[in-house]
PDB file of C-alpha atoms in Angstrom:
ATOM      1  CA  MET A1184      33.290 -14.323  12.305  1.00 30.00           C
ATOM      2  CA  ASP A1185      30.007 -14.440  14.383  1.00 30.00           C
ATOM      3  CA  GLN A1186      26.668 -12.777  13.434  1.00 28.00           C
ATOM      4  CA  GLU A1187      26.992  -9.973  15.735  1.00 27.00           C
ATOM      5  CA  SER A1188      30.440  -8.848  14.760  1.00 25.00           C
ATOM      6  CA  VAL A1189      29.362  -8.814  11.087  1.00 25.00           C
ATOM      7  CA  LEU A1190      26.295  -6.659  11.928  1.00 25.00           C
ATOM      8  CA  ASP A1191      28.623  -4.445  13.741  1.00 27.00           C
ATOM      9  CA  THR A1192      30.407  -3.594  10.564  1.00 27.00           C
ATOM     10  CA  VAL A1193      27.246  -2.547   8.685  1.00 29.00           C
ATOM     11  CA  PRO A1194      27.516   0.134   7.440  1.00 31.00           C
ATOM     12  CA  GLY A1195      29.891   2.892   8.761  1.00 32.00           C
ATOM     13  CA  GLU A1196      30.242   6.223   7.060  1.00 31.00           C
ATOM     14  CA  THR A1197      33.061   4.859   4.921  1.00 29.00           C
ATOM     15  CA  LYS A1198      31.731   1.353   4.144  1.00 30.00           C
ATOM     16  CA  PRO A1199      29.551   1.108   0.993  1.00 32.00           C
ATOM     17  CA  PRO A1200      26.232  -0.436   1.721  1.00 32.00           C
ATOM     18  CA  ASN A1201      26.577  -3.102  -1.071  1.00 33.00           C
ATOM     19  CA  VAL A1202      29.720  -4.274   0.473  1.00 35.00           C
ATOM     20  CA  ALA A1203      28.134  -4.665   3.785  1.00 37.00           C
ATOM     21  CA  VAL A1204      25.185  -6.622   2.389  1.00 37.00           C
ATOM     22  CA  LEU A1205      27.571  -8.949   0.450  1.00 37.00           C
ATOM     23  CA  ALA A1206      29.745  -9.516   3.369  1.00 40.00           C
ATOM     24  CA  LEU A1207      26.678 -10.503   5.536  1.00 40.00           C
ATOM     25  CA  GLY A1208      25.493 -12.825   2.900  1.00 41.00           C
ATOM     26  CA  ARG A1209      28.895 -14.596   2.636  1.00 43.00           C
ATOM     27  CA  ASN A1210      28.929 -15.003   6.346  1.00 46.00           C
ATOM     28  CA  MET A1211      25.500 -16.807   6.230  1.00 45.00           C
ATOM     29  CA  GLU A1212      26.737 -19.018   3.189  1.00 44.00           C
ATOM     30  CA  GLU A1213      29.643 -20.103   5.405  1.00 48.00           C
ATOM     31  CA  GLY A1214      27.310 -21.571   7.992  1.00 49.00           C
ATOM     32  CA  HIS A1215      27.070 -18.770  10.481  1.00 55.00           C
ATOM     33  CA  GLU A1216      23.353 -18.651  10.996  1.00 63.00           C
ATOM     34  CA  PRO A1217      21.414 -15.882  12.672  1.00 68.00           C
ATOM     35  CA  ASN A1218      19.926 -16.681  16.014  1.00 72.00           C
ATOM     36  CA  ARG A1219      16.148 -17.353  16.560  1.00 77.00           C
ATOM     37  CA  SER A1220      15.323 -13.979  17.702  1.00 77.00           C
ATOM     38  CA  GLN A1221      16.869 -12.312  14.748  1.00 74.00           C
ATOM     39  CA  LEU A1222      15.022 -14.617  12.316  1.00 79.00           C
ATOM     40  CA  ALA A1223      11.866 -13.922  14.111  1.00 81.00           C
ATOM     41  CA  HIS A1224      12.277 -10.224  13.826  1.00 78.00           C
ATOM     42  CA  ALA A1225      13.290 -10.392  10.023  1.00 75.00           C
ATOM     43  CA  HIS A1226      10.080 -12.391   9.359  1.00 78.00           C
ATOM     44  CA  ASP A1227       7.995  -9.994  11.427  1.00 79.00           C
ATOM     45  CA  LEU A1228       9.519  -6.980   9.546  1.00 71.00           C
ATOM     46  CA  ALA A1229       8.647  -8.588   6.147  1.00 66.00           C
ATOM     47  CA  ALA A1230       5.136  -9.401   7.394  1.00 67.00           C
ATOM     48  CA  ARG A1231       4.486  -5.856   8.539  1.00 63.00           C
ATOM     49  CA  ALA A1232       5.924  -4.461   5.382  1.00 53.00           C
ATOM     50  CA  ARG A1233       3.260  -6.311   3.337  1.00 51.00           C
ATOM     51  CA  ASN A1234       0.642  -4.235   5.134  1.00 49.00           C
ATOM     52  CA  PHE A1235       2.728  -0.977   5.020  1.00 45.00           C
ATOM     53  CA  SER A1236       2.630  -1.027   8.856  1.00 54.00           C
ATOM     54  CA  TYR A1237       6.223   0.101   9.543  1.00 53.00           C
ATOM     55  CA  THR A1238       6.748   2.079  12.799  1.00 58.00           C
ATOM     56  CA  ARG A1239       8.772   5.255  12.984  1.00 49.00           C
ATOM     57  CA  ALA A1240      11.440   3.276  14.896  1.00 59.00           C
ATOM     58  CA  ASP A1241      11.703   0.965  11.939  1.00 61.00           C
ATOM     59  CA  LEU A1242      12.199   3.837   9.596  1.00 51.00           C
ATOM     60  CA  ARG A1243      14.864   5.374  11.709  1.00 52.00           C
ATOM     61  CA  ASP A1244      16.752   2.183  11.950  1.00 61.00           C
ATOM     62  CA  LEU A1245      16.708   1.794   8.174  1.00 54.00           C
ATOM     63  CA  PHE A1246      17.727   5.296   7.476  1.00 47.00           C
ATOM     64  CA  LEU A1247      20.513   5.374   9.993  1.00 48.00           C
ATOM     65  CA  GLY A1248      21.813   1.947   9.148  1.00 53.00           C
ATOM     66  CA  GLU A1249      21.671   0.681  12.763  1.00 61.00           C
ATOM     67  CA  GLY A1250      19.335  -0.793  15.290  1.00 70.00           C
ATOM     68  CA  PRO A1251      17.207  -3.917  15.531  1.00 76.00           C
ATOM     69  CA  SER A1252      15.111  -3.179  12.449  1.00 71.00           C
ATOM     70  CA  TYR A1253      18.135  -2.626  10.298  1.00 66.00           C
ATOM     71  CA  GLU A1254      19.927  -5.721  11.475  1.00 71.00           C
ATOM     72  CA  SER A1255      16.869  -7.769  10.920  1.00 73.00           C
ATOM     73  CA  LEU A1256      16.681  -6.432   7.238  1.00 64.00           C
ATOM     74  CA  MET A1257      20.244  -7.602   6.840  1.00 66.00           C
ATOM     75  CA  VAL A1258      19.313 -11.093   8.115  1.00 72.00           C
ATOM     76  CA  ALA A1259      16.352 -11.196   5.879  1.00 66.00           C
ATOM     77  CA  HIS A1260      18.567 -10.280   2.814  1.00 58.00           C
ATOM     78  CA  ALA A1261      20.996 -13.111   3.628  1.00 64.00           C
ATOM     79  CA  GLU A1262      18.125 -15.591   4.320  1.00 68.00           C
ATOM     80  CA  GLY A1263      16.183 -14.742   1.254  1.00 63.00           C
ATOM     81  CA  ILE A1264      13.013 -14.101   3.360  1.00 64.00           C
ATOM     82  CA  GLN A1265      10.079 -13.302   1.258  1.00 51.00           C
ATOM     83  CA  ALA A1266       8.827  -9.624   1.116  1.00 44.00           C
ATOM     84  CA  THR A1267      12.213  -8.253   1.908  1.00 41.00           C
ATOM     85  CA  SER A1268      11.986  -6.000  -1.103  1.00 42.00           C
ATOM     86  CA  ALA A1269       8.685  -4.795  -0.051  1.00 39.00           C
ATOM     87  CA  SER A1270       9.896  -4.334   3.547  1.00 40.00           C
ATOM     88  CA  LEU A1271      12.527  -1.777   2.441  1.00 46.00           C
ATOM     89  CA  LEU A1272      10.509  -0.208  -0.397  1.00 41.00           C
ATOM     90  CA  THR A1273       7.681   0.482   2.039  1.00 38.00           C
ATOM     91  CA  LEU A1274       9.918   3.602   2.641  1.00 40.00           C
ATOM     92  CA  LEU A1275       8.334   4.999  -0.449  1.00 35.00           C
ATOM     93  CA  PHE A1276       5.101   5.633   1.289  1.00 33.00           C
ATOM     94  CA  GLN A1277       6.315   7.020   4.693  1.00 38.00           C
ATOM     95  CA  ARG A1278       6.888  10.665   5.444  1.00 33.00           C
ATOM     96  CA  PHE A1279      10.396  11.010   6.854  1.00 37.00           C
ATOM     97  CA  GLN A1280      10.532  14.745   7.873  1.00 35.00           C
ATOM     98  CA  HIS A1281      10.310  13.655  11.549  1.00 36.00           C
ATOM     99  CA  ILE A1282      13.902  12.356  11.281  1.00 37.00           C
ATOM    100  CA  GLN A1283      15.786  15.324  12.605  1.00 38.00           C
ATOM    101  CA  ASP A1284      19.327  14.882  11.264  1.00 39.00           C
ATOM    102  CA  ALA A1285      21.632  16.975   9.269  1.00 38.00           C
ATOM    103  CA  ASN A1286      22.741  13.977   7.302  1.00 42.00           C
ATOM    104  CA  ILE A1287      19.112  12.954   6.113  1.00 41.00           C
ATOM    105  CA  GLU A1288      20.179  12.865   2.430  1.00 43.00           C
ATOM    106  CA  GLU A1289      23.015  10.533   3.179  1.00 45.00           C
ATOM    107  CA  HIS A1290      20.553   8.225   5.052  1.00 42.00           C
ATOM    108  CA  ILE A1291      18.167   8.331   2.021  1.00 43.00           C
ATOM    109  CA  ARG A1292      20.965   7.687  -0.233  1.00 42.00           C
ATOM    110  CA  THR A1293      22.067   4.542   1.874  1.00 41.00           C
ATOM    111  CA  ALA A1294      18.458   3.297   1.829  1.00 41.00           C
ATOM    112  CA  VAL A1295      18.107   3.509  -1.857  1.00 40.00           C
ATOM    113  CA  SER A1296      21.444   1.902  -2.344  1.00 40.00           C
ATOM    114  CA  TYR A1297      20.127  -1.152  -0.523  1.00 38.00           C
ATOM    115  CA  SER A1298      17.172  -1.299  -2.812  1.00 37.00           C
ATOM    116  CA  PHE A1299      19.665  -1.859  -5.665  1.00 34.00           C
ATOM    117  CA  PHE A1300      22.433  -3.977  -4.092  1.00 32.00           C
ATOM    118  CA  GLY A1301      20.473  -6.132  -1.548  1.00 31.00           C
ATOM    119  CA  LEU A1302      17.043  -6.566  -2.964  1.00 31.00           C
ATOM    120  CA  GLY A1303      17.583  -8.327  -6.304  1.00 31.00           C
ATOM    121  CA  HIS A1304      16.432 -11.987  -6.067  1.00 30.00           C
ATOM    122  CA  GLY A1305      14.803 -11.912  -9.530  1.00 32.00           C
ATOM    123  CA  MET A1306      12.978  -8.473  -8.792  1.00 36.00           C
ATOM    124  CA  ASP A1307      15.237  -6.028 -10.510  1.00 40.00           C
ATOM    125  CA  GLU A1308      12.449  -4.202 -12.290  1.00 41.00           C
ATOM    126  CA  GLN A1309      10.422  -3.819  -9.245  1.00 42.00           C
ATOM    127  CA  VAL A1310      13.428  -2.476  -7.266  1.00 41.00           C
ATOM    128  CA  GLU A1311      14.364  -0.046 -10.110  1.00 41.00           C
ATOM    129  CA  ALA A1312      10.839   1.252 -10.412  1.00 42.00           C
ATOM    130  CA  ALA A1313      10.535   1.631  -6.621  1.00 44.00           C
ATOM    131  CA  SER A1314      13.660   3.520  -6.314  1.00 44.00           C
ATOM    132  CA  LEU A1315      12.425   5.978  -8.956  1.00 42.00           C
ATOM    133  CA  LEU A1316       9.139   6.403  -7.014  1.00 44.00           C
ATOM    134  CA  PHE A1317      11.132   6.955  -3.819  1.00 45.00           C
ATOM    135  CA  LEU A1318      13.188   9.675  -5.468  1.00 43.00           C
ATOM    136  CA  SER A1319      10.094  11.362  -6.873  1.00 43.00           C
ATOM    137  CA  ILE A1320       8.340  11.610  -3.481  1.00 44.00           C
ATOM    138  CA  TRP A1321      11.470  12.653  -1.697  1.00 43.00           C
ATOM    139  CA  ILE A1322      12.314  15.304  -4.213  1.00 40.00           C
ATOM    140  CA  LEU A1323       8.806  16.665  -4.280  1.00 41.00           C
ATOM    141  CA  ASP A1324       8.595  16.966  -0.475  1.00 43.00           C
ATOM    142  CA  ASP A1325      12.148  18.462  -0.299  1.00 41.00           C
ATOM    143  CA  CYS A1326      11.352  21.112  -3.013  1.00 38.00           C
ATOM    144  CA  VAL A1327       8.219  21.974  -1.122  1.00 39.00           C
ATOM    145  CA  MET A1328       9.912  22.253   2.116  1.00 40.00           C
ATOM    146  CA  ASP A1329      12.643  24.405   0.662  1.00 39.00           C
ATOM    147  CA  SER A1330      10.530  26.625  -1.510  1.00 40.00           C
ATOM    148  CA  GLY A1331       9.018  28.659   1.430  1.00 42.00           C
ATOM    149  CA  GLU A1332       5.743  29.045  -0.648  1.00 43.00           C
ATOM    150  CA  PRO A1333       2.291  28.177   0.582  1.00 40.00           C
ATOM    151  CA  VAL A1334       1.611  24.603  -0.228  1.00 41.00           C
ATOM    152  CA  ASP A1335      -1.597  22.760  -0.987  1.00 49.00           C
ATOM    153  CA  ARG A1336      -1.161  19.884   1.277  1.00 50.00           C
ATOM    154  CA  ALA A1337      -4.353  18.246   0.120  1.00 54.00           C
ATOM    155  CA  GLU A1338      -2.795  18.093  -3.390  1.00 49.00           C
ATOM    156  CA  LEU A1339       0.365  16.586  -1.999  1.00 46.00           C
ATOM    157  CA  THR A1340      -1.456  14.041   0.019  1.00 50.00           C
ATOM    158  CA  ALA A1341      -3.567  12.988  -3.154  1.00 54.00           C
ATOM    159  CA  PHE A1342      -0.302  12.731  -5.100  1.00 47.00           C
ATOM    160  CA  THR A1343       1.149  10.385  -2.446  1.00 46.00           C
ATOM    161  CA  LYS A1344      -2.010   8.263  -2.262  1.00 53.00           C
ATOM    162  CA  GLU A1345      -2.113   7.962  -6.048  1.00 51.00           C
ATOM    163  CA  VAL A1346       1.485   6.734  -6.110  1.00 46.00           C
ATOM    164  CA  LYS A1347       0.661   4.165  -3.497  1.00 47.00           C
ATOM    165  CA  ARG A1348      -2.436   3.065  -5.354  1.00 53.00           C
ATOM    166  CA  LEU A1349      -0.297   2.395  -8.455  1.00 47.00           C
ATOM    167  CA  TRP A1350       2.307   0.560  -6.391  1.00 45.00           C
ATOM    168  CA  ASN A1351      -0.235  -1.616  -4.803  1.00 49.00           C
ATOM    169  CA  LYS A1352      -2.086  -2.317  -8.116  1.00 49.00           C
ATOM    170  CA  HIS A1353       1.003  -3.019 -10.321  1.00 43.00           C
ATOM    171  CA  LEU A1354       4.138  -3.680  -8.396  1.00 43.00           C
ATOM    172  CA  VAL A1355       3.369  -5.529  -5.079  1.00 42.00           C
ATOM    173  CA  SER A1356       2.960  -9.182  -5.803  1.00 40.00           C
ATOM    174  CA  PRO A1357       2.146 -12.125  -3.600  1.00 39.00           C
ATOM    175  CA  SER A1358       4.627 -14.045  -5.561  1.00 36.00           C
ATOM    176  CA  TYR A1359       8.278 -13.257  -4.637  1.00 27.00           C
ATOM    177  CA  GLN A1360       9.478 -14.218  -8.095  1.00 29.00           C
ATOM    178  CA  HIS A1361       6.797 -12.251  -9.935  1.00 34.00           C
ATOM    179  CA  LYS A1362       8.051 -10.273 -12.893  1.00 36.00           C
ATOM    180  CA  ILE A1363       6.693  -6.904 -13.844  1.00 36.00           C
ATOM    181  CA  GLU A1364       6.051  -5.918 -17.439  1.00 39.00           C
ATOM    182  CA  SER A1365       8.244  -3.113 -18.390  1.00 38.00           C
ATOM    183  CA  SER A1366       5.316  -1.128 -20.065  1.00 38.00           C
ATOM    184  CA  THR A1367       3.748  -0.972 -16.587  1.00 41.00           C
ATOM    185  CA  ILE A1368       6.823   0.694 -15.065  1.00 39.00           C
ATOM    186  CA  TYR A1369       7.004   3.130 -17.978  1.00 39.00           C
ATOM    187  CA  ASP A1370       3.303   4.135 -17.411  1.00 43.00           C
ATOM    188  CA  ILE A1371       4.115   4.874 -13.806  1.00 42.00           C
ATOM    189  CA  VAL A1372       7.242   6.955 -14.688  1.00 42.00           C
ATOM    190  CA  LEU A1373       5.005   8.797 -17.229  1.00 42.00           C
ATOM    191  CA  PHE A1374       2.394   9.512 -14.536  1.00 44.00           C
ATOM    192  CA  LEU A1375       5.090  10.655 -12.025  1.00 44.00           C
ATOM    193  CA  LEU A1376       6.735  13.096 -14.625  1.00 44.00           C
ATOM    194  CA  ASP A1377       3.465  14.511 -15.648  1.00 46.00           C
ATOM    195  CA  ARG A1378       2.249  14.993 -12.056  1.00 45.00           C
ATOM    196  CA  HIS A1379       5.546  16.307 -10.952  1.00 44.00           C
ATOM    197  CA  LEU A1380       5.634  19.022 -13.574  1.00 43.00           C
ATOM    198  CA  THR A1381       2.145  20.008 -12.859  1.00 46.00           C
ATOM    199  CA  LEU A1382       2.728  20.371  -9.135  1.00 42.00           C
ATOM    200  CA  LEU A1383       5.944  22.083  -9.459  1.00 40.00           C
ATOM    201  CA  LYS A1384       4.694  24.572 -11.854  1.00 44.00           C
ATOM    202  CA  GLN A1385       1.738  25.328  -9.625  1.00 44.00           C
ATOM    203  CA  LEU A1386       4.145  25.919  -6.643  1.00 40.00           C
ATOM    204  CA  ASP A1387       6.444  27.977  -8.993  1.00 41.00           C
ATOM    205  CA  ILE A1388       9.434  26.000  -7.782  1.00 38.00           C
ATOM    206  CA  ALA A1389      10.316  24.129 -10.993  1.00 39.00           C
ATOM    207  CA  PRO A1390      13.628  25.994 -11.508  1.00 42.00           C
ATOM    208  CA  HIS A1391      14.660  25.145  -7.867  1.00 41.00           C
ATOM    209  CA  PHE A1392      13.638  21.597  -8.558  1.00 39.00           C
ATOM    210  CA  LEU A1393      15.849  21.221 -11.721  1.00 39.00           C
ATOM    211  CA  ALA A1394      18.786  23.340 -10.579  1.00 41.00           C
ATOM    212  CA  HIS A1395      19.188  22.259  -6.878  1.00 38.00           C
ATOM    213  CA  HIS A1396      18.624  18.566  -7.512  1.00 37.00           C
ATOM    214  CA  ARG A1397      20.708  17.839 -10.452  1.00 36.00           C
ATOM    215  CA  THR A1398      23.314  15.991  -8.420  1.00 34.00           C
ATOM    216  CA  ALA A1399      20.591  14.043  -6.719  1.00 34.00           C
ATOM    217  CA  PHE A1400      19.143  13.087 -10.062  1.00 35.00           C
ATOM    218  CA  GLU A1401      22.354  11.843 -11.396  1.00 34.00           C
ATOM    219  CA  PHE A1402      23.112   9.802  -8.212  1.00 29.00           C
ATOM    220  CA  TYR A1403      19.647   8.122  -7.850  1.00 31.00           C
ATOM    221  CA  LEU A1404      18.957   7.470 -11.481  1.00 34.00           C
ATOM    222  CA  ASP A1405      22.446   6.618 -12.696  1.00 30.00           C
ATOM    223  CA  SER A1406      21.361   2.956 -12.615  1.00 28.00           C
ATOM    224  CA  LEU A1407      18.212   3.370 -14.780  1.00 33.00           C
ATOM    225  CA  THR A1408      18.552   2.401 -18.345  1.00 32.00           C
ATOM    226  CA  ILE A1409      18.375   4.892 -21.240  1.00 34.00           C
ATOM    227  CA  GLU A1410      15.667   2.487 -22.543  1.00 34.00           C
ATOM    228  CA  LEU A1411      13.538   3.353 -19.467  1.00 38.00           C
ATOM    229  CA  ALA A1412      14.239   6.986 -19.358  1.00 38.00           C
ATOM    230  CA  PHE A1413      14.058   7.813 -23.018  1.00 39.00           C
ATOM    231  CA  ARG A1414      10.975   5.634 -23.626  1.00 37.00           C
ATOM    232  CA  ALA A1415       9.278   7.615 -20.784  1.00 37.00           C
ATOM    233  CA  LEU A1416      10.361  11.023 -21.677  1.00 37.00           C
ATOM    234  CA  SER A1417       9.801  10.795 -25.349  1.00 39.00           C
ATOM    235  CA  ARG A1418       6.511   8.879 -25.100  1.00 36.00           C
ATOM    236  CA  HIS A1419       7.180   6.419 -27.794  1.00 32.00           C
ATOM    237  CA  PRO A1420       4.500   3.692 -27.921  1.00 30.00           C
ATOM    238  CA  TYR A1421       6.072   0.571 -26.305  1.00 32.00           C
ATOM    239  CA  ASP A1422       5.499  -1.716 -29.304  1.00 27.00           C
ATOM    240  CA  ALA A1423       7.070   0.642 -31.731  1.00 24.00           C
ATOM    241  CA  TYR A1424      10.020   1.410 -29.403  1.00 29.00           C
ATOM    242  CA  LYS A1425      11.146  -2.303 -29.228  1.00 29.00           C
ATOM    243  CA  ALA A1426      13.083  -1.739 -32.437  1.00 26.00           C
ATOM    244  CA  ILE A1427      15.431   0.811 -30.830  1.00 27.00           C
ATOM    245  CA  ARG A1428      15.454  -0.296 -27.320  1.00 30.00           C
ATOM    246  CA  LEU A1429      18.709   0.240 -25.473  1.00 30.00           C
ATOM    247  CA  ARG A1430      20.023  -1.486 -22.408  1.00 27.00           C
ATOM    248  CA  SER A1431      23.005   0.339 -21.096  1.00 28.00           C
ATOM    249  CA  SER A1432      22.599   0.387 -17.300  1.00 28.00           C
ATOM    250  CA  GLY A1433      25.999   2.005 -16.957  1.00 27.00           C
ATOM    251  CA  MET A1434      24.858   5.145 -18.910  1.00 32.00           C
ATOM    252  CA  LYS A1435      25.194   8.266 -16.899  1.00 32.00           C
ATOM    253  CA  PHE A1436      21.971  10.121 -16.147  1.00 33.00           C
ATOM    254  CA  SER A1437      23.202  13.355 -17.573  1.00 34.00           C
ATOM    255  CA  MET A1438      21.977  12.431 -21.053  1.00 39.00           C
ATOM    256  CA  THR A1439      18.647  11.712 -19.793  1.00 40.00           C
ATOM    257  CA  LEU A1440      18.543  14.901 -17.824  1.00 38.00           C
ATOM    258  CA  MET A1441      19.140  16.652 -21.101  1.00 39.00           C
ATOM    259  CA  VAL A1442      16.215  14.902 -22.694  1.00 41.00           C
ATOM    260  CA  LEU A1443      14.072  15.987 -19.686  1.00 40.00           C
ATOM    261  CA  LEU A1444      15.161  19.653 -19.920  1.00 38.00           C
ATOM    262  CA  LYS A1445      14.517  19.611 -23.625  1.00 40.00           C
ATOM    263  CA  SER A1446      11.019  18.159 -23.143  1.00 41.00           C
ATOM    264  CA  ILE A1447       9.888  20.893 -20.692  1.00 38.00           C
ATOM    265  CA  ALA A1448      12.026  23.699 -21.898  1.00 39.00           C
ATOM    266  CA  GLY A1449       9.149  25.373 -23.842  1.00 39.00           C
ATOM    267  CA  ASP A1450       7.166  25.753 -20.654  1.00 37.00           C
ATOM    268  CA  LEU A1451       9.993  26.607 -18.244  1.00 37.00           C
ATOM    269  CA  LEU A1452      12.707  28.354 -20.260  1.00 39.00           C
ATOM    270  CA  PRO A1453      11.439  31.863 -19.439  1.00 39.00           C
ATOM    271  CA  THR A1454      11.601  31.204 -15.737  1.00 40.00           C
ATOM    272  CA  PHE A1455      15.278  30.231 -15.454  1.00 40.00           C
ATOM    273  CA  SER A1456      17.827  32.885 -14.412  1.00 46.00           C
ATOM    274  CA  ASP A1457      21.011  30.667 -14.432  1.00 45.00           C
ATOM    275  CA  PRO A1458      22.778  31.357 -17.818  1.00 51.00           C
ATOM    276  CA  LYS A1459      24.589  28.053 -17.617  1.00 45.00           C
ATOM    277  CA  LEU A1460      21.319  26.220 -17.218  1.00 42.00           C
ATOM    278  CA  ASN A1461      19.723  28.159 -20.032  1.00 48.00           C
ATOM    279  CA  ARG A1462      22.655  27.175 -22.296  1.00 51.00           C
ATOM    280  CA  ALA A1463      22.302  23.562 -21.252  1.00 43.00           C
ATOM    281  CA  ILE A1464      18.576  23.714 -22.157  1.00 43.00           C
ATOM    282  CA  GLU A1465      19.082  25.314 -25.589  1.00 48.00           C
ATOM    283  CA  ARG A1466      21.830  22.791 -26.439  1.00 46.00           C
ATOM    284  CA  SER A1467      19.961  19.831 -25.299  1.00 43.00           C
ATOM    285  CA  ALA A1468      17.565  20.026 -28.246  1.00 43.00           C
ATOM    286  CA  LEU A1469      20.558  19.402 -30.425  1.00 45.00           C
ATOM    287  CA  TYR A1470      21.805  16.569 -28.381  1.00 44.00           C
ATOM    288  CA  ALA A1471      18.343  15.001 -28.212  1.00 44.00           C
ATOM    289  CA  SER A1472      18.002  15.376 -32.031  1.00 46.00           C
ATOM    290  CA  LEU A1473      21.418  13.684 -32.537  1.00 44.00           C
ATOM    291  CA  PHE A1474      20.532  10.944 -30.079  1.00 44.00           C
ATOM    292  CA  ASN A1475      17.271  10.255 -32.134  1.00 44.00           C
ATOM    293  CA  ASP A1476      19.450  10.117 -35.311  1.00 43.00           C
ATOM    294  CA  ILE A1477      21.831   7.610 -33.651  1.00 41.00           C
ATOM    295  CA  VAL A1478      19.153   5.231 -32.482  1.00 40.00           C
ATOM    296  CA  SER A1479      17.326   5.411 -35.773  1.00 43.00           C
ATOM    297  CA  TYR A1480      19.898   3.279 -37.535  1.00 41.00           C
ATOM    298  CA  PRO A1481      19.594  -0.453 -36.549  1.00 42.00           C
ATOM    299  CA  ARG A1482      23.083  -1.219 -37.808  1.00 39.00           C
ATOM    300  CA  GLU A1483      24.418   0.851 -34.926  1.00 42.00           C
ATOM    301  CA  SER A1484      25.232  -1.313 -32.003  1.00 48.00           C
ATOM    302  CA  THR A1485      24.186  -0.327 -28.438  1.00 46.00           C
ATOM    303  CA  GLU A1486      27.886   0.123 -27.537  1.00 51.00           C
ATOM    304  CA  ASP A1487      28.209   2.548 -30.506  1.00 50.00           C
ATOM    305  CA  VAL A1488      25.182   4.522 -29.384  1.00 46.00           C
ATOM    306  CA  VAL A1489      26.389   4.712 -25.749  1.00 48.00           C
ATOM    307  CA  ASN A1490      29.869   5.741 -26.836  1.00 52.00           C
ATOM    308  CA  SER A1491      28.589   8.489 -29.092  1.00 49.00           C
ATOM    309  CA  VAL A1492      26.272   9.836 -26.425  1.00 45.00           C
ATOM    310  CA  ARG A1493      29.059   9.758 -23.837  1.00 49.00           C
ATOM    311  CA  ILE A1494      31.387  11.758 -26.198  1.00 50.00           C
ATOM    312  CA  LEU A1495      28.553  14.392 -26.573  1.00 44.00           C
ATOM    313  CA  MET A1496      28.015  14.618 -22.911  1.00 44.00           C
ATOM    314  CA  ASP A1497      31.598  14.686 -21.857  1.00 47.00           C
ATOM    315  CA  ALA A1498      32.274  17.552 -24.243  1.00 43.00           C
ATOM    316  CA  HIS A1499      29.263  19.391 -22.649  1.00 40.00           C
ATOM    317  CA  ASP A1500      29.562  18.639 -19.066  1.00 41.00           C
ATOM    318  CA  ASN A1501      31.294  21.970 -18.297  1.00 41.00           C
ATOM    319  CA  ASP A1502      28.480  23.945 -19.397  1.00 37.00           C
ATOM    320  CA  ILE A1503      26.194  22.960 -16.494  1.00 33.00           C
TER     321      ILE A1503
END
């Protein structure tokens, strides 16, 4: 199969992004090299990404999963071109309201999927943290746009600039194989959670944020580990937390959502009108407490902990 025909298959509405990336990679491994023009564009895309200089045309290509920039990204994936991760994750710092399309959420979903499936190469922690930052900025913008309330745009701009500053300081590395300390990612997650809650409360749209975006939370953060989420939300000192660290990347985000709801219930509970959501918040304290009990016993294996929490959440799923 030649290169052009492979790119023609990436990705349709029914073809998962990870399958497309893997198919292209296999094609390259079998000796079907990209042409000179594609390689040049792929290198150019990565170089511009290092300076956060994507064009709107680049962004549209990546969101829609088609066009020259998208194809070049696929070539870069397969060729292992440096800064490929940064090139896609530059999307974090671009506003994308200019893309007028009813399926914008699906395009974002596709883009984030690529950050997990196509950008590994020894940078899993960076990709994971970046996807969380991407989610944070998108949800914040989306909530503000949907709320219909007056918005302090200067505040939102300052928020975005601060996230970009943190990204540049901690996560963008000149070395393609650079590994990021987990504690740095946790610090950024903590910052985002604190900043989000402050802004959302100021805008009086926190209930909308939690109720409307529960599905989005579960989709985007499903692959985050309970270690990351629970450490961030419970604010355990990293050194002390090592004794109970959990690494279950398959854990559903529903448990973490419960911990999140519990952590802010005191501030937001009076503002919720949905009785199901209120019940979920009230019960989350019990689940969070039991979760603490479970992880407090070193003799319990990670698998035991995960299974226990899954049983709890499966029994409770219908209440949300």
